């Protein structure tokens, strides 16, 4: 605990200043608390300044907590609903109590070698212990953990050893003895052997590939050959190794060099250099050696395993389950949590695994703090979001604040520059570690349960590491870098026992925790929480960062950033005086280190050096990746060593000799800064410091320069400076001599060994710079001359000329940098080039006075010059422009084609001549052409502005016809003229014989368009009025044609004739015909009128009607008939030819006979075909005659088949055979088709019939029967498709079936069976539709779920596919989905019947009782029910609570039977908990059916989702009642909780009664209301707190200040309002008590400065306080107890007691040198005759020591009793006064006399005058 270290106490906690005070309590009982600070608003503005302010008081603890001001309330920026994160699984029980991750095979191999070579025996194959195989490796490491065999036996720790060997097992005492004997017999000798090897390490024994021979002949080395044994111990063939090729390659640096220090693993044969190991070894270890890969088993390697990805809600559920598993629903103190955690860590509880969402990169998963790039939540205002986005305490901004060293880091390093997020649960841990690079760290707890932190100050880090290694030796042997892994914990009590100081911090939500550099810290979480952490580095971190960098180098760990680069970049930037102090020290350290190692390399012969390439962004750290040392893995920012033999490898200066085996002069030093530049950085830090500091820096640098750098050479010693002076002399000579490339290169190469040094080599650097400039200058001069000569000799375009600017740059120096004679020739070329420039400029300046030919001559001269001048390019451009212009003008003038020259080109050429400022003959010609263009354009514009005639335009265009310039206005005019001519031609074409055309409607359209186009033309035409008249005539003709073809009235005809007369077209044939018909119609009308007016005969009417028929025309159409022709048989021709023969042949008669038979057969066949055709011509096929047709078809088929056989028997090729065959096939098809009328065919049969019909001859396809049958087959296929079994129980659409029936009416083939089935299906479908519509016509509450299911089943089986069926399916699916959701939420028990309804009814029953409990509406029946189980069991006795009067079964109370027989009053657990502030009984739950309660919110949402259902199922009705009752209960609970939270009075009876009722109602309710229950828990916690406070204040004993402070802290945690009565009482007691305690502590430590009477008054005041201060009062009483004649309090001087009065005296005050057996003080001189015998018992007790106690002034018993009684009465009086108010505290000082009396001499002392002792007193005072 850090003995001798003074504890610093925080100051000004109440005052609110930046200092802090140690809290009164912390999370650990035995671990002291770290400091807590409360910054003010002003302090909180600058985090780094405030941390620097509190650092002296906080850094000795290694950790501190900062509680922000109340105004600090940052919004949580993450979206908790969508936030998902990965986790890691932590095995908490293995953080400390785990065995090393050793490889059993390696252990067995080494153990067997030990037995073979040291014991001469072989190991057993297996060891059995407790019936299972024993792992010797784990047993050996477990014993090693506890200090070896002897310490395990002495400490009796075989049980702990067994727990390491077999976790989770149990061991008996007998088994412990057996385990001990097994170890002693088999492993003890091996332990001793390893101890001897460890001791030999200190003797410096070396080992290597070619080193001393080991006891085990595993390696044989002979020349270039070697032999090893493999893992099985078998010999491996020797392999030849080529000379110069390494035998073994190091696994780390990949080099086979330095074999003398390369370790070979005795198992895997892989090699490592001892300096490449982590950490490196200084010597080769003795004995066998195994690499870490063989020592550690991957299977047993411990670490945090990546777990699942969780949402926050899912992770919360897991965290709640973990906490409930360990502690249930009972409240647990933080001390108990901490104790349980360390029990788990030490392995005494069992296996425990938790999840931890650790190291979450906020750039990926989001930050809890607001950021500018994040989307602002709608609940957060803009100004608040912006304020916290830019807040310096926002961890995203902290690393880059002004004054932070990490501002220079360019890239975002996760966890360092970018915060990490941590989502923890109970027991999730962060193990012992300190930050990367020893950074500061800041952790902020956003929300959730607290975190417990432990810290070891940075100054004690070495002691901490020593204790860790001693406590966990096996783990550190397996992993020397164990503390880098962050997977190991050690109980802080172990550190305390070893003298390591440890401190504890409890981090609450909203608190910051700061860890300081090198401070080891760790801890764990109390529950679900969210924290965020980041590193930062103020200026005082810099020396710690240097230490961290060296630590990485020591362990060969790659660093996060380059510390050297960071220091140098900060040194180059702007910084203040606060930074410069620390920065200067770190720069001096880096400078000295670089100087030392560079000088050492120079002494060792490394003289080659080269600066590194500069960075593109040198003001930032990490913009470019530097190479790393292949040995120590450190970044090589400042310097590196490399060699050409290993181009891909580099090393740091410290490991330069490990790079390769080349000579030092082959190596090269690469450096980024010279030592002078590093010194300048140190001097730069002094600008921010005082002059005194600057002087110190100058002295430091001077002292550095005074050190002489010397190395050995062949002739003696030489200094670095001497070599530099010699080099300077040689360099001066080289500069004076003529330039030599080799001499310069050699000198500059030699200068490399000086350039890296300090300011003493400035003259060398200047000379090297001059030489480089001279070398570059000379090479440039030579290069220029070579190019000039090469161009002069070749003069081709591929050769590049020298620019005169380059020549001028080389010759601008007054004196040449070196001696290069060729620069004189270069001067001559420069003069020629300058003269040429003057000539060109002169020619260009007087353009009007010079000709183009002169320009061409001057340009050719510039082309011939070997020096390129830019002015020649100007001249070329000018000359080229003139030539182009002249050519363009000539082309324009010589152009003969019309409109070939653009007018814009002319204007451009005219503008260019003005720019050229030349007088050319072509310019006048151009001007003439331009004037013509302008004249033409003006005339065109004038014509276009007014309306002009066609003749005028024609004359103008003839005038400008053939003009070579393309003028836009002229082109437009030409276009207008062309359009007009085209229009006139159209008019003339249309008007030709227009009256004779029959398509007068088309004429009207054409004339309409022509008239419209003519009206829009710019040029006037004479034909436009004529077109208008012709259009009217055409319209009149259209009407006339219409009158001829349609019935029109006589008035219309008469008006049409008048219109034609006006238009003068009445003589046209059309109108003449109309006039004639009009006259006839008029006469017929008159005749008809006359007939109608008079009573005419019937014959007259008939004549009139017949006369009217000639005016009615009918159109008739006829179709020509179709004729077919047949071919004649060829056999007739043969017979006819035979008759012409003159010779009689028998064959002729045979032929005639055959012909006769053929003719007869053909007649028969034709007759049969005719019969078949007659059958196919049948038109009607009814349901009755189908059976009659089939026999006729069959008979005809038989005849056809017999006829085909007869024809085939003739042996001739007959044309009728194919016809008969086709007819036979057709008849068979028809017979089968007709048979389908009586049977129901399959779809396959119909498909085959249709496929066969596709190949029918065309002759038969035209028959009527075939068409009817094929239509019937197609219809049959559709019908079977609807009724077929392929539809899987669901028919096709009903519309398809109806359409098929409609089609059946059109076909002529009857299919009665198919039609019957279709009609039946349609009938069933209509019945189903009627049932369905009847169901949905009912109201939702009248619909039945069973009916809906029946509709679904019936529709699936019988209904067609339709919208109604889909609706039924949809509604059934909705209901089923809703019920599944309901089951997921309710989770009913499995069993027969509808368990969901049963469960819902059970929940409803519980809610009814819960609501009755709220309303206190218990009827007589309910009064006999048990509150816990809600049942009435007649054979069980009901107990009634004496407080709430509720009934309980004996078994529900869980009281033992013996207590049930007692006559004491029964108090239920609810009243006992609420009224007595006790925890609830274990096992009580909200429901007794063994499942989790459904949430009210989810039930409400589920009920809302049921609105889409079409009916009210029973579950929905019950759920509706449950939700209504649950909301009613929630309303009652909210009302009750609000009343309890608002209650601030002293009387708690009403609140307690309501809380008891609410607690019972919650226990009875079968649903869970999260929000309401959380508010109830808060109200219950507040009420419990008030009851505890009430009991404390009303107790007979006075409360202690610790109890008061604890209650106040708990009250703050549950937000007890300041107006609360009990909080005011506790606050008043605390203020009174702390004020008195502060005074008492000061007085008890003042060493007697305060007068005694004042002390007595203070004691009296303390005794009268209503707060008990036992410790302080004891200190004051001890302070007031006076001894001896000096009347001083008790001190450490020797004292003696009077054997008569028991008063104590100092030996020196009484002048006593030795202690007598019996002592009588001068005040108690024995009277004459007084016996000493009575004093013997007192003397004996004193010197025997049986009752010897510390000296004190004794009090009489009567005085002591009075004192106690007085104290009790005064304390009661004070408490009553406190109850009246904090300002009415009574201070009773009446006990002063009693205190004086209690400290006076006892009355038993003999009365003597004190004057007798005055001399003795004076002597005593003089002595003091």
PDB file of N, CA and C in Angstrom, residues 275-339:
ATOM      1  N   UNK A 275      19.712 -12.482 -30.770  1.00  0.00           N
ATOM      2  CA  UNK A 275      19.337 -11.071 -30.742  1.00  0.00           C
ATOM      3  C   UNK A 275      18.040 -10.804 -31.501  1.00  0.00           C
ATOM      4  N   UNK A 276      17.495 -11.803 -32.178  1.00  0.00           N
ATOM      5  CA  UNK A 276      16.219 -11.637 -32.885  1.00  0.00           C
ATOM      6  C   UNK A 276      15.036 -12.100 -32.059  1.00  0.00           C
ATOM      7  N   UNK A 277      15.296 -12.742 -30.913  1.00  0.00           N
ATOM      8  CA  UNK A 277      14.209 -13.210 -30.079  1.00  0.00           C
ATOM      9  C   UNK A 277      13.531 -12.040 -29.381  1.00  0.00           C
ATOM     10  N   UNK A 278      12.329 -12.272 -28.905  1.00  0.00           N
ATOM     11  CA  UNK A 278      11.578 -11.245 -28.162  1.00  0.00           C
ATOM     12  C   UNK A 278      11.228 -11.788 -26.781  1.00  0.00           C
ATOM     13  N   UNK A 279      11.857 -11.280 -25.731  1.00  0.00           N
ATOM     14  CA  UNK A 279      12.990 -10.340 -25.720  1.00  0.00           C
ATOM     15  C   UNK A 279      14.278 -11.040 -26.118  1.00  0.00           C
ATOM     16  N   UNK A 280      15.273 -10.289 -26.577  1.00  0.00           N
ATOM     17  CA  UNK A 280      16.518 -10.921 -27.024  1.00  0.00           C
ATOM     18  C   UNK A 280      17.298 -11.511 -25.854  1.00  0.00           C
ATOM     19  N   UNK A 281      18.099 -12.517 -26.158  1.00  0.00           N
ATOM     20  CA  UNK A 281      18.975 -13.140 -25.163  1.00  0.00           C
ATOM     21  C   UNK A 281      20.384 -12.591 -25.332  1.00  0.00           C
ATOM     22  N   UNK A 282      21.072 -12.457 -24.189  1.00  0.00           N
ATOM     23  CA  UNK A 282      22.454 -11.978 -24.241  1.00  0.00           C
ATOM     24  C   UNK A 282      23.434 -13.113 -24.498  1.00  0.00           C
ATOM     25  N   UNK A 283      23.074 -14.329 -24.035  1.00  0.00           N
ATOM     26  CA  UNK A 283      23.957 -15.471 -24.186  1.00  0.00           C
ATOM     27  C   UNK A 283      23.155 -16.660 -24.680  1.00  0.00           C
ATOM     28  N   UNK A 284      23.892 -17.635 -25.221  1.00  0.00           N
ATOM     29  CA  UNK A 284      23.258 -18.876 -25.641  1.00  0.00           C
ATOM     30  C   UNK A 284      22.935 -19.690 -24.404  1.00  0.00           C
ATOM     31  N   UNK A 285      21.682 -20.086 -24.180  1.00  0.00           N
ATOM     32  CA  UNK A 285      21.323 -20.814 -22.958  1.00  0.00           C
ATOM     33  C   UNK A 285      21.863 -22.231 -22.996  1.00  0.00           C
ATOM     34  N   UNK A 286      22.138 -22.808 -21.829  1.00  0.00           N
ATOM     35  CA  UNK A 286      22.615 -24.196 -21.788  1.00  0.00           C
ATOM     36  C   UNK A 286      21.461 -25.176 -21.964  1.00  0.00           C
ATOM     37  N   UNK A 287      21.801 -26.446 -22.240  1.00  0.00           N
ATOM     38  CA  UNK A 287      20.793 -27.482 -22.353  1.00  0.00           C
ATOM     39  C   UNK A 287      20.003 -27.372 -23.650  1.00  0.00           C
ATOM     40  N   UNK A 288      18.932 -28.105 -23.699  1.00  0.00           N
ATOM     41  CA  UNK A 288      18.059 -28.064 -24.864  1.00  0.00           C
ATOM     42  C   UNK A 288      17.274 -26.760 -24.886  1.00  0.00           C
ATOM     43  N   UNK A 289      16.981 -26.312 -26.101  1.00  0.00           N
ATOM     44  CA  UNK A 289      16.221 -25.059 -26.260  1.00  0.00           C
ATOM     45  C   UNK A 289      15.117 -25.290 -27.271  1.00  0.00           C
ATOM     46  N   UNK A 290      13.938 -24.751 -26.957  1.00  0.00           N
ATOM     47  CA  UNK A 290      12.780 -24.907 -27.818  1.00  0.00           C
ATOM     48  C   UNK A 290      12.210 -23.530 -28.122  1.00  0.00           C
ATOM     49  N   UNK A 291      11.791 -23.365 -29.349  1.00  0.00           N
ATOM     50  CA  UNK A 291      11.214 -22.079 -29.743  1.00  0.00           C
ATOM     51  C   UNK A 291       9.823 -21.920 -29.121  1.00  0.00           C
ATOM     52  N   UNK A 292       9.317 -20.703 -29.165  1.00  0.00           N
ATOM     53  CA  UNK A 292       8.029 -20.431 -28.536  1.00  0.00           C
ATOM     54  C   UNK A 292       6.889 -21.131 -29.277  1.00  0.00           C
ATOM     55  N   UNK A 293       7.062 -21.379 -30.580  1.00  0.00           N
ATOM     56  CA  UNK A 293       6.020 -22.098 -31.317  1.00  0.00           C
ATOM     57  C   UNK A 293       5.883 -23.534 -30.834  1.00  0.00           C
ATOM     58  N   UNK A 294       7.010 -24.146 -30.452  1.00  0.00           N
ATOM     59  CA  UNK A 294       6.961 -25.517 -29.948  1.00  0.00           C
ATOM     60  C   UNK A 294       6.599 -25.570 -28.468  1.00  0.00           C
ATOM     61  N   UNK A 295       6.955 -24.511 -27.743  1.00  0.00           N
ATOM     62  CA  UNK A 295       6.612 -24.494 -26.321  1.00  0.00           C
ATOM     63  C   UNK A 295       5.126 -24.240 -26.104  1.00  0.00           C
ATOM     64  N   UNK A 296       4.547 -23.402 -26.916  1.00  0.00           N
ATOM     65  CA  UNK A 296       3.156 -23.017 -26.732  1.00  0.00           C
ATOM     66  C   UNK A 296       2.267 -23.809 -27.676  1.00  0.00           C
ATOM     67  N   UNK A 297       1.223 -24.326 -27.136  1.00  0.00           N
ATOM     68  CA  UNK A 297       0.246 -25.064 -27.932  1.00  0.00           C
ATOM     69  C   UNK A 297      -0.827 -24.105 -28.424  1.00  0.00           C
ATOM     70  N   UNK A 298      -1.092 -24.146 -29.740  1.00  0.00           N
ATOM     71  CA  UNK A 298      -2.143 -23.282 -30.275  1.00  0.00           C
ATOM     72  C   UNK A 298      -3.498 -23.642 -29.688  1.00  0.00           C
ATOM     73  N   UNK A 299      -3.683 -24.921 -29.383  1.00  0.00           N
ATOM     74  CA  UNK A 299      -4.964 -25.353 -28.834  1.00  0.00           C
ATOM     75  C   UNK A 299      -5.188 -24.756 -27.457  1.00  0.00           C
ATOM     76  N   UNK A 300      -4.130 -24.640 -26.652  1.00  0.00           N
ATOM     77  CA  UNK A 300      -4.287 -24.148 -25.286  1.00  0.00           C
ATOM     78  C   UNK A 300      -3.957 -22.674 -25.147  1.00  0.00           C
ATOM     79  N   UNK A 301      -3.614 -22.013 -26.253  1.00  0.00           N
ATOM     80  CA  UNK A 301      -3.288 -20.590 -26.152  1.00  0.00           C
ATOM     81  C   UNK A 301      -4.526 -19.821 -25.710  1.00  0.00           C
ATOM     82  N   UNK A 302      -4.335 -19.000 -24.689  1.00  0.00           N
ATOM     83  CA  UNK A 302      -5.476 -18.267 -24.122  1.00  0.00           C
ATOM     84  C   UNK A 302      -5.607 -16.914 -24.798  1.00  0.00           C
ATOM     85  N   UNK A 303      -6.808 -16.522 -25.060  1.00  0.00           N
ATOM     86  CA  UNK A 303      -7.107 -15.212 -25.625  1.00  0.00           C
ATOM     87  C   UNK A 303      -8.602 -15.007 -25.658  1.00  0.00           C
ATOM     88  N   UNK A 304      -8.998 -13.825 -26.051  1.00  0.00           N
ATOM     89  CA  UNK A 304     -10.413 -13.494 -26.148  1.00  0.00           C
ATOM     90  C   UNK A 304     -10.894 -13.874 -27.540  1.00  0.00           C
ATOM     91  N   UNK A 305     -11.771 -14.851 -27.596  1.00  0.00           N
ATOM     92  CA  UNK A 305     -12.231 -15.418 -28.865  1.00  0.00           C
ATOM     93  C   UNK A 305     -13.300 -14.500 -29.458  1.00  0.00           C
ATOM     94  N   UNK A 306     -13.191 -14.187 -30.761  1.00  0.00           N
ATOM     95  CA  UNK A 306     -14.265 -13.388 -31.390  1.00  0.00           C
ATOM     96  C   UNK A 306     -15.605 -14.097 -31.290  1.00  0.00           C
ATOM     97  N   UNK A 307     -16.615 -13.354 -30.892  1.00  0.00           N
ATOM     98  CA  UNK A 307     -17.947 -13.919 -30.704  1.00  0.00           C
ATOM     99  C   UNK A 307     -18.909 -13.447 -31.771  1.00  0.00           C
ATOM    100  N   UNK A 308     -20.188 -13.518 -31.452  1.00  0.00           N
ATOM    101  CA  UNK A 308     -21.227 -13.156 -32.403  1.00  0.00           C
ATOM    102  C   UNK A 308     -21.348 -11.638 -32.513  1.00  0.00           C
ATOM    103  N   UNK A 309     -22.077 -11.234 -33.541  1.00  0.00           N
ATOM    104  CA  UNK A 309     -22.438  -9.823 -33.688  1.00  0.00           C
ATOM    105  C   UNK A 309     -23.830  -9.621 -33.101  1.00  0.00           C
ATOM    106  N   UNK A 310     -23.958  -8.615 -32.261  1.00  0.00           N
ATOM    107  CA  UNK A 310     -25.199  -8.375 -31.532  1.00  0.00           C
ATOM    108  C   UNK A 310     -25.729  -6.999 -31.868  1.00  0.00           C
ATOM    109  N   UNK A 311     -27.026  -6.882 -31.812  1.00  0.00           N
ATOM    110  CA  UNK A 311     -27.639  -5.564 -31.670  1.00  0.00           C
ATOM    111  C   UNK A 311     -27.624  -5.213 -30.188  1.00  0.00           C
ATOM    112  N   UNK A 312     -27.831  -3.946 -29.883  1.00  0.00           N
ATOM    113  CA  UNK A 312     -27.757  -3.527 -28.493  1.00  0.00           C
ATOM    114  C   UNK A 312     -28.866  -4.166 -27.673  1.00  0.00           C
ATOM    115  N   UNK A 313     -30.039  -4.326 -28.267  1.00  0.00           N
ATOM    116  CA  UNK A 313     -31.139  -4.939 -27.541  1.00  0.00           C
ATOM    117  C   UNK A 313     -30.846  -6.403 -27.228  1.00  0.00           C
ATOM    118  N   UNK A 314     -30.279  -7.126 -28.214  1.00  0.00           N
ATOM    119  CA  UNK A 314     -29.939  -8.532 -27.983  1.00  0.00           C
ATOM    120  C   UNK A 314     -28.830  -8.656 -26.943  1.00  0.00           C
ATOM    121  N   UNK A 315     -27.845  -7.776 -27.004  1.00  0.00           N
ATOM    122  CA  UNK A 315     -26.753  -7.810 -26.023  1.00  0.00           C
ATOM    123  C   UNK A 315     -27.277  -7.498 -24.624  1.00  0.00           C
ATOM    124  N   UNK A 316     -28.245  -6.602 -24.544  1.00  0.00           N
ATOM    125  CA  UNK A 316     -28.838  -6.269 -23.239  1.00  0.00           C
ATOM    126  C   UNK A 316     -29.547  -7.487 -22.645  1.00  0.00           C
ATOM    127  N   UNK A 317     -30.231  -8.231 -23.502  1.00  0.00           N
ATOM    128  CA  UNK A 317     -30.902  -9.425 -22.987  1.00  0.00           C
ATOM    129  C   UNK A 317     -29.888 -10.435 -22.445  1.00  0.00           C
ATOM    130  N   UNK A 318     -28.789 -10.594 -23.145  1.00  0.00           N
ATOM    131  CA  UNK A 318     -27.745 -11.516 -22.656  1.00  0.00           C
ATOM    132  C   UNK A 318     -27.166 -11.007 -21.342  1.00  0.00           C
ATOM    133  N   UNK A 319     -26.914  -9.685 -21.269  1.00  0.00           N
ATOM    134  CA  UNK A 319     -26.355  -9.117 -20.043  1.00  0.00           C
ATOM    135  C   UNK A 319     -27.319  -9.278 -18.866  1.00  0.00           C
ATOM    136  N   UNK A 320     -28.592  -9.071 -19.119  1.00  0.00           N
ATOM    137  CA  UNK A 320     -29.574  -9.243 -18.046  1.00  0.00           C
ATOM    138  C   UNK A 320     -29.629 -10.693 -17.574  1.00  0.00           C
ATOM    139  N   UNK A 321     -29.536 -11.616 -18.517  1.00  0.00           N
ATOM    140  CA  UNK A 321     -29.552 -13.021 -18.115  1.00  0.00           C
ATOM    141  C   UNK A 321     -28.338 -13.373 -17.276  1.00  0.00           C
ATOM    142  N   UNK A 322     -27.179 -12.832 -17.649  1.00  0.00           N
ATOM    143  CA  UNK A 322     -25.962 -13.098 -16.884  1.00  0.00           C
ATOM    144  C   UNK A 322     -26.083 -12.561 -15.473  1.00  0.00           C
ATOM    145  N   UNK A 323     -26.575 -11.344 -15.343  1.00  0.00           N
ATOM    146  CA  UNK A 323     -26.690 -10.757 -14.006  1.00  0.00           C
ATOM    147  C   UNK A 323     -27.742 -11.481 -13.177  1.00  0.00           C
ATOM    148  N   UNK A 324     -28.843 -11.856 -13.815  1.00  0.00           N
ATOM    149  CA  UNK A 324     -29.885 -12.581 -13.087  1.00  0.00           C
ATOM    150  C   UNK A 324     -29.400 -13.962 -12.671  1.00  0.00           C
ATOM    151  N   UNK A 325     -28.557 -14.569 -13.486  1.00  0.00           N
ATOM    152  CA  UNK A 325     -28.018 -15.889 -13.156  1.00  0.00           C
ATOM    153  C   UNK A 325     -27.183 -15.833 -11.894  1.00  0.00           C
ATOM    154  N   UNK A 326     -26.413 -14.763 -11.755  1.00  0.00           N
ATOM    155  CA  UNK A 326     -25.504 -14.675 -10.614  1.00  0.00           C
ATOM    156  C   UNK A 326     -26.186 -14.148  -9.359  1.00  0.00           C
ATOM    157  N   UNK A 327     -27.044 -13.170  -9.512  1.00  0.00           N
ATOM    158  CA  UNK A 327     -27.575 -12.495  -8.332  1.00  0.00           C
ATOM    159  C   UNK A 327     -29.101 -12.469  -8.289  1.00  0.00           C
ATOM    160  N   UNK A 328     -29.762 -13.029  -9.295  1.00  0.00           N
ATOM    161  CA  UNK A 328     -31.212 -13.026  -9.290  1.00  0.00           C
ATOM    162  C   UNK A 328     -31.758 -11.615  -9.391  1.00  0.00           C
ATOM    163  N   UNK A 329     -32.920 -11.438  -8.798  1.00  0.00           N
ATOM    164  CA  UNK A 329     -33.533 -10.111  -8.807  1.00  0.00           C
ATOM    165  C   UNK A 329     -33.193  -9.310  -7.561  1.00  0.00           C
ATOM    166  N   UNK A 330     -32.390  -9.904  -6.685  1.00  0.00           N
ATOM    167  CA  UNK A 330     -32.027  -9.210  -5.451  1.00  0.00           C
ATOM    168  C   UNK A 330     -30.988  -8.133  -5.742  1.00  0.00           C
ATOM    169  N   UNK A 331     -31.048  -7.078  -4.942  1.00  0.00           N
ATOM    170  CA  UNK A 331     -30.050  -6.023  -5.069  1.00  0.00           C
ATOM    171  C   UNK A 331     -28.736  -6.499  -4.469  1.00  0.00           C
ATOM    172  N   UNK A 332     -27.650  -6.063  -5.025  1.00  0.00           N
ATOM    173  CA  UNK A 332     -26.325  -6.512  -4.619  1.00  0.00           C
ATOM    174  C   UNK A 332     -25.440  -5.292  -4.455  1.00  0.00           C
ATOM    175  N   UNK A 333     -24.628  -5.311  -3.429  1.00  0.00           N
ATOM    176  CA  UNK A 333     -23.730  -4.178  -3.199  1.00  0.00           C
ATOM    177  C   UNK A 333     -22.503  -4.308  -4.088  1.00  0.00           C
ATOM    178  N   UNK A 334     -21.806  -3.203  -4.240  1.00  0.00           N
ATOM    179  CA  UNK A 334     -20.622  -3.208  -5.090  1.00  0.00           C
ATOM    180  C   UNK A 334     -19.492  -4.011  -4.454  1.00  0.00           C
ATOM    181  N   UNK A 335     -19.451  -4.036  -3.163  1.00  0.00           N
ATOM    182  CA  UNK A 335     -18.428  -4.832  -2.477  1.00  0.00           C
ATOM    183  C   UNK A 335     -18.648  -6.312  -2.776  1.00  0.00           C
ATOM    184  N   UNK A 336     -19.886  -6.749  -2.750  1.00  0.00           N
ATOM    185  CA  UNK A 336     -20.175  -8.148  -3.058  1.00  0.00           C
ATOM    186  C   UNK A 336     -19.855  -8.469  -4.514  1.00  0.00           C
ATOM    187  N   UNK A 337     -20.153  -7.517  -5.415  1.00  0.00           N
ATOM    188  CA  UNK A 337     -19.804  -7.720  -6.816  1.00  0.00           C
ATOM    189  C   UNK A 337     -18.304  -7.885  -6.987  1.00  0.00           C
ATOM    190  N   UNK A 338     -17.556  -7.019  -6.333  1.00  0.00           N
ATOM    191  CA  UNK A 338     -16.105  -7.071  -6.459  1.00  0.00           C
ATOM    192  C   UNK A 338     -15.549  -8.358  -5.878  1.00  0.00           C
ATOM    193  N   UNK A 339     -16.080  -8.770  -4.757  1.00  0.00           N
ATOM    194  CA  UNK A 339     -15.621 -10.010  -4.134  1.00  0.00           C
ATOM    195  C   UNK A 339     -15.912 -11.203  -5.032  1.00  0.00           C
TER     196      UNK A 339
END
